[in-house]
PDB file of C-alpha atoms in Angstrom:
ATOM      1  CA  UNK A   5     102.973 -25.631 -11.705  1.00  0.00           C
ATOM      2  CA  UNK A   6     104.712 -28.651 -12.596  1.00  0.00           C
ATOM      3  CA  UNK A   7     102.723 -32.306 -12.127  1.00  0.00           C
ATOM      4  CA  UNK A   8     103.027 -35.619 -12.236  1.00  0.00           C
ATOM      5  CA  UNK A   9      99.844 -36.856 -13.686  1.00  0.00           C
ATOM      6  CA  UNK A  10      97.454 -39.085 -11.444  1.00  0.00           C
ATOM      7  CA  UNK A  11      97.915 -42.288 -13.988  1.00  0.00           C
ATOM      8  CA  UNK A  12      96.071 -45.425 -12.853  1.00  0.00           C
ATOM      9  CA  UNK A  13      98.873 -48.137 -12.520  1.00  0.00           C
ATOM     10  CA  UNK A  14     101.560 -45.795 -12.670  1.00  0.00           C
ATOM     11  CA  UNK A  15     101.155 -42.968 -10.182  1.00  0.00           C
ATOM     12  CA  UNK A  16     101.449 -44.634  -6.736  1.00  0.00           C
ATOM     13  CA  UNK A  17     103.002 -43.176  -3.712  1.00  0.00           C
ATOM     14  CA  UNK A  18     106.539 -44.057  -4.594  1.00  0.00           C
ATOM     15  CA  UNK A  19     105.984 -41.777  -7.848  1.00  0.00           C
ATOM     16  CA  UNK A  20     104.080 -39.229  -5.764  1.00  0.00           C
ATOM     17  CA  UNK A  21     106.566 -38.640  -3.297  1.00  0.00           C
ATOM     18  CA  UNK A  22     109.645 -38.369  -5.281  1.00  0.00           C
ATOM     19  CA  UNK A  23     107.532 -35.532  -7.752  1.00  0.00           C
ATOM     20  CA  UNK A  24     106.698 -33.650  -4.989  1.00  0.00           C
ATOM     21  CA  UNK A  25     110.583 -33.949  -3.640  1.00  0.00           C
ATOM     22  CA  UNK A  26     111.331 -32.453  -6.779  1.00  0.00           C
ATOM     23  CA  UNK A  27     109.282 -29.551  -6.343  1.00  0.00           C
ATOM     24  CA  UNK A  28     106.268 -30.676  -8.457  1.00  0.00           C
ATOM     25  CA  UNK A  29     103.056 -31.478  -7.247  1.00  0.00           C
ATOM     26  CA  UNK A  30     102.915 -35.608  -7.158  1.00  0.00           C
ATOM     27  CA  UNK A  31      99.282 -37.130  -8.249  1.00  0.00           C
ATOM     28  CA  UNK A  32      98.102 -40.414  -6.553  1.00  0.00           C
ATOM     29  CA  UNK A  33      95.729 -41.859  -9.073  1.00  0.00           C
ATOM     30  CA  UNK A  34      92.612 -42.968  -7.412  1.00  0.00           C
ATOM     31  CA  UNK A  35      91.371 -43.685 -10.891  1.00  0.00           C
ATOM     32  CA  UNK A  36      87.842 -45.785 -11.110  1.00  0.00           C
ATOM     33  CA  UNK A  37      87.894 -46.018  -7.943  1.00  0.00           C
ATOM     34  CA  UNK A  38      86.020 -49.338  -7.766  1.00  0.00           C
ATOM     35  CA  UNK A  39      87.339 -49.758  -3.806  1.00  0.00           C
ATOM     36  CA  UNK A  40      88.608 -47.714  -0.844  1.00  0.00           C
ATOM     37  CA  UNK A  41      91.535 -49.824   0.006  1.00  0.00           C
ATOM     38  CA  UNK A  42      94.286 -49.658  -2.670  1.00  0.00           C
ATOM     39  CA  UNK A  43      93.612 -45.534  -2.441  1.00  0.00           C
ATOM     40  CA  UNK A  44      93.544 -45.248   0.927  1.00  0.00           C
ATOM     41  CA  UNK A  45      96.815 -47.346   1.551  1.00  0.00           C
ATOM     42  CA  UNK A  46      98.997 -45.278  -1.419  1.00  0.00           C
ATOM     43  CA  UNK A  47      97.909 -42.477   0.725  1.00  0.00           C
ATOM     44  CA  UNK A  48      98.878 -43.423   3.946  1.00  0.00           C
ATOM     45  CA  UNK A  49     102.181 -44.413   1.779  1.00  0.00           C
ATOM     46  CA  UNK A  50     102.533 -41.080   0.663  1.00  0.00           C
ATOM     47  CA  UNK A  51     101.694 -39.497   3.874  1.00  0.00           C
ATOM     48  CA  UNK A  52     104.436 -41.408   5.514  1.00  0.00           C
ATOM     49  CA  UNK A  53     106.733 -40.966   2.531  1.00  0.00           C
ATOM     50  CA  UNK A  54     106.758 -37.375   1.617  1.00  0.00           C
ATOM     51  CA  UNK A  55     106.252 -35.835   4.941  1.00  0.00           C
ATOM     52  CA  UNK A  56     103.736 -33.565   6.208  1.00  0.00           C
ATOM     53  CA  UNK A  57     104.523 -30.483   4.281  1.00  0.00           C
ATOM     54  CA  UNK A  58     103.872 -32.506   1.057  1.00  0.00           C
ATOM     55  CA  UNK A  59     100.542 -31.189  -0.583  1.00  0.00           C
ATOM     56  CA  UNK A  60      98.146 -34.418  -1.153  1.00  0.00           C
ATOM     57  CA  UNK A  61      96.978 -34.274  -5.043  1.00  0.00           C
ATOM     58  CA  UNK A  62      94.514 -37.084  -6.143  1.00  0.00           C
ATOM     59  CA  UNK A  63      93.139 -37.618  -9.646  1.00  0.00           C
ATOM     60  CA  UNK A  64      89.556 -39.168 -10.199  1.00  0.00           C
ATOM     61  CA  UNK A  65      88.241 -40.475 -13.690  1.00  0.00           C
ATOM     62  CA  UNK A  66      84.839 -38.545 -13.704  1.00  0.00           C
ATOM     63  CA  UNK A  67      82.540 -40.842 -15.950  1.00  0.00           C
ATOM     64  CA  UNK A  68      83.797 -44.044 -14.118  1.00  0.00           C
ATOM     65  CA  UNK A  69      84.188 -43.166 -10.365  1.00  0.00           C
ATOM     66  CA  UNK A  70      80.940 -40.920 -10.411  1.00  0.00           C
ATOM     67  CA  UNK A  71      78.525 -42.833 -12.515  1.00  0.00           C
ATOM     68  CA  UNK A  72      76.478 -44.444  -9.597  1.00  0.00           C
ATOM     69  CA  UNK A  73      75.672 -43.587  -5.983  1.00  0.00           C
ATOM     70  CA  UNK A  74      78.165 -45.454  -4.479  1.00  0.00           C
ATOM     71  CA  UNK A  75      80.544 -44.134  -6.902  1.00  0.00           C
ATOM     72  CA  UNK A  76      79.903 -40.542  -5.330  1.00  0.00           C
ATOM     73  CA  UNK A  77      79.845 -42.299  -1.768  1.00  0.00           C
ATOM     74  CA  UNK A  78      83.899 -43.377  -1.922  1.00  0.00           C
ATOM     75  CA  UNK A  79      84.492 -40.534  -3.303  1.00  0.00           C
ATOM     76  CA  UNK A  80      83.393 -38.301  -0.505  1.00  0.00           C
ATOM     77  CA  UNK A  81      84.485 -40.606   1.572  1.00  0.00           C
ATOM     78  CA  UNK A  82      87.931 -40.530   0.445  1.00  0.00           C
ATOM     79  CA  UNK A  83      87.726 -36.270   0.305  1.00  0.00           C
ATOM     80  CA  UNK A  84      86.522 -36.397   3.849  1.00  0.00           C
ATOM     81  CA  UNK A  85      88.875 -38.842   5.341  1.00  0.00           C
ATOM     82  CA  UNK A  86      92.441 -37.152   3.472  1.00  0.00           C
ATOM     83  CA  UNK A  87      91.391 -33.820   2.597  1.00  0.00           C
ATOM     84  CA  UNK A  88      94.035 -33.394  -0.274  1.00  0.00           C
ATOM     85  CA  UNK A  89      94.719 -30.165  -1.141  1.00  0.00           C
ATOM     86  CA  UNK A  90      94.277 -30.681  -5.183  1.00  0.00           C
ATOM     87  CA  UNK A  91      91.513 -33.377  -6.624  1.00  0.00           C
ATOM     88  CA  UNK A  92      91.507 -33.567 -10.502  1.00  0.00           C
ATOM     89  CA  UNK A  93      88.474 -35.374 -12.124  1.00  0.00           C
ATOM     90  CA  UNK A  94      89.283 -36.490 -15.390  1.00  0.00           C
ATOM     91  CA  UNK A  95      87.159 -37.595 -18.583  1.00  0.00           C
ATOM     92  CA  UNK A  96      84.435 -35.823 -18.148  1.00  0.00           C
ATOM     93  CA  UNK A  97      85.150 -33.092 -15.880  1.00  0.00           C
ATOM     94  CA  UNK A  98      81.133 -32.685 -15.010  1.00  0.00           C
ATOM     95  CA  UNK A  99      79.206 -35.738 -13.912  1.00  0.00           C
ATOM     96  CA  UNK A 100      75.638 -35.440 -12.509  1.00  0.00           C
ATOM     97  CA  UNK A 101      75.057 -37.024  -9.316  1.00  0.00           C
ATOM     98  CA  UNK A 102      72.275 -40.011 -10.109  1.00  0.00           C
ATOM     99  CA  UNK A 103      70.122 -39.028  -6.782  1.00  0.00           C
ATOM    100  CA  UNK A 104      70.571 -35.381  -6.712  1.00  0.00           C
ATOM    101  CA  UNK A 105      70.644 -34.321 -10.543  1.00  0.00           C
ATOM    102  CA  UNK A 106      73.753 -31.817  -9.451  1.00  0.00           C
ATOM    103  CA  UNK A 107      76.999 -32.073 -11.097  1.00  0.00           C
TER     104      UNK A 107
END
């Protein structure tokens, strides 16, 4: 498939929406993810935007938005609240949870 990459500062739901009216799938970059609120309005953007039948496709950067506990705590927040149907972690691709030792 065709995507537009999930690039911090770039890929917003504007971006998103007119990728995925194009047939591609349109990345919302949730980036560092350092707080819930920019991420969770560009979704509800997007949501509004693109319709329902628009597949939800966020990219993560791994090393930055998983390297503490809290980190890990948005993150699954954000999966659990949205439920996108594609999630991208970028740079690294495996990151060990700090409290659990899993990846």
């Amino acid at each position: 498939p065709i995507v537009g990459a999930p690039m911090i500062g770039v890929s917003g739901s504007q971006l998103a929406t007119e990728t995925c009216r194009a047939g591609a799938l349109g990345f919302l970059a949730g980036g560092h993810l350092t707080s819930l609120e920019p991420l969770q309005k560009e979704i509800s953007l997007f949501r509004e935007k693109a319709g329902p039948d628009a597949p939800l496709c966020i990219g993560f950067i791994g090393h930055s938005s998983l390297n503490d506990t809290s980190g890990w705590n948005r993150v699954h927040k954000v999966l659990d609240t949205n439920r996108p149907d594609v999630v991208q972690f970028f740079a690294p691709g495996i990151v060990v949870n700090p409290d659990s030792g899993q990846s």
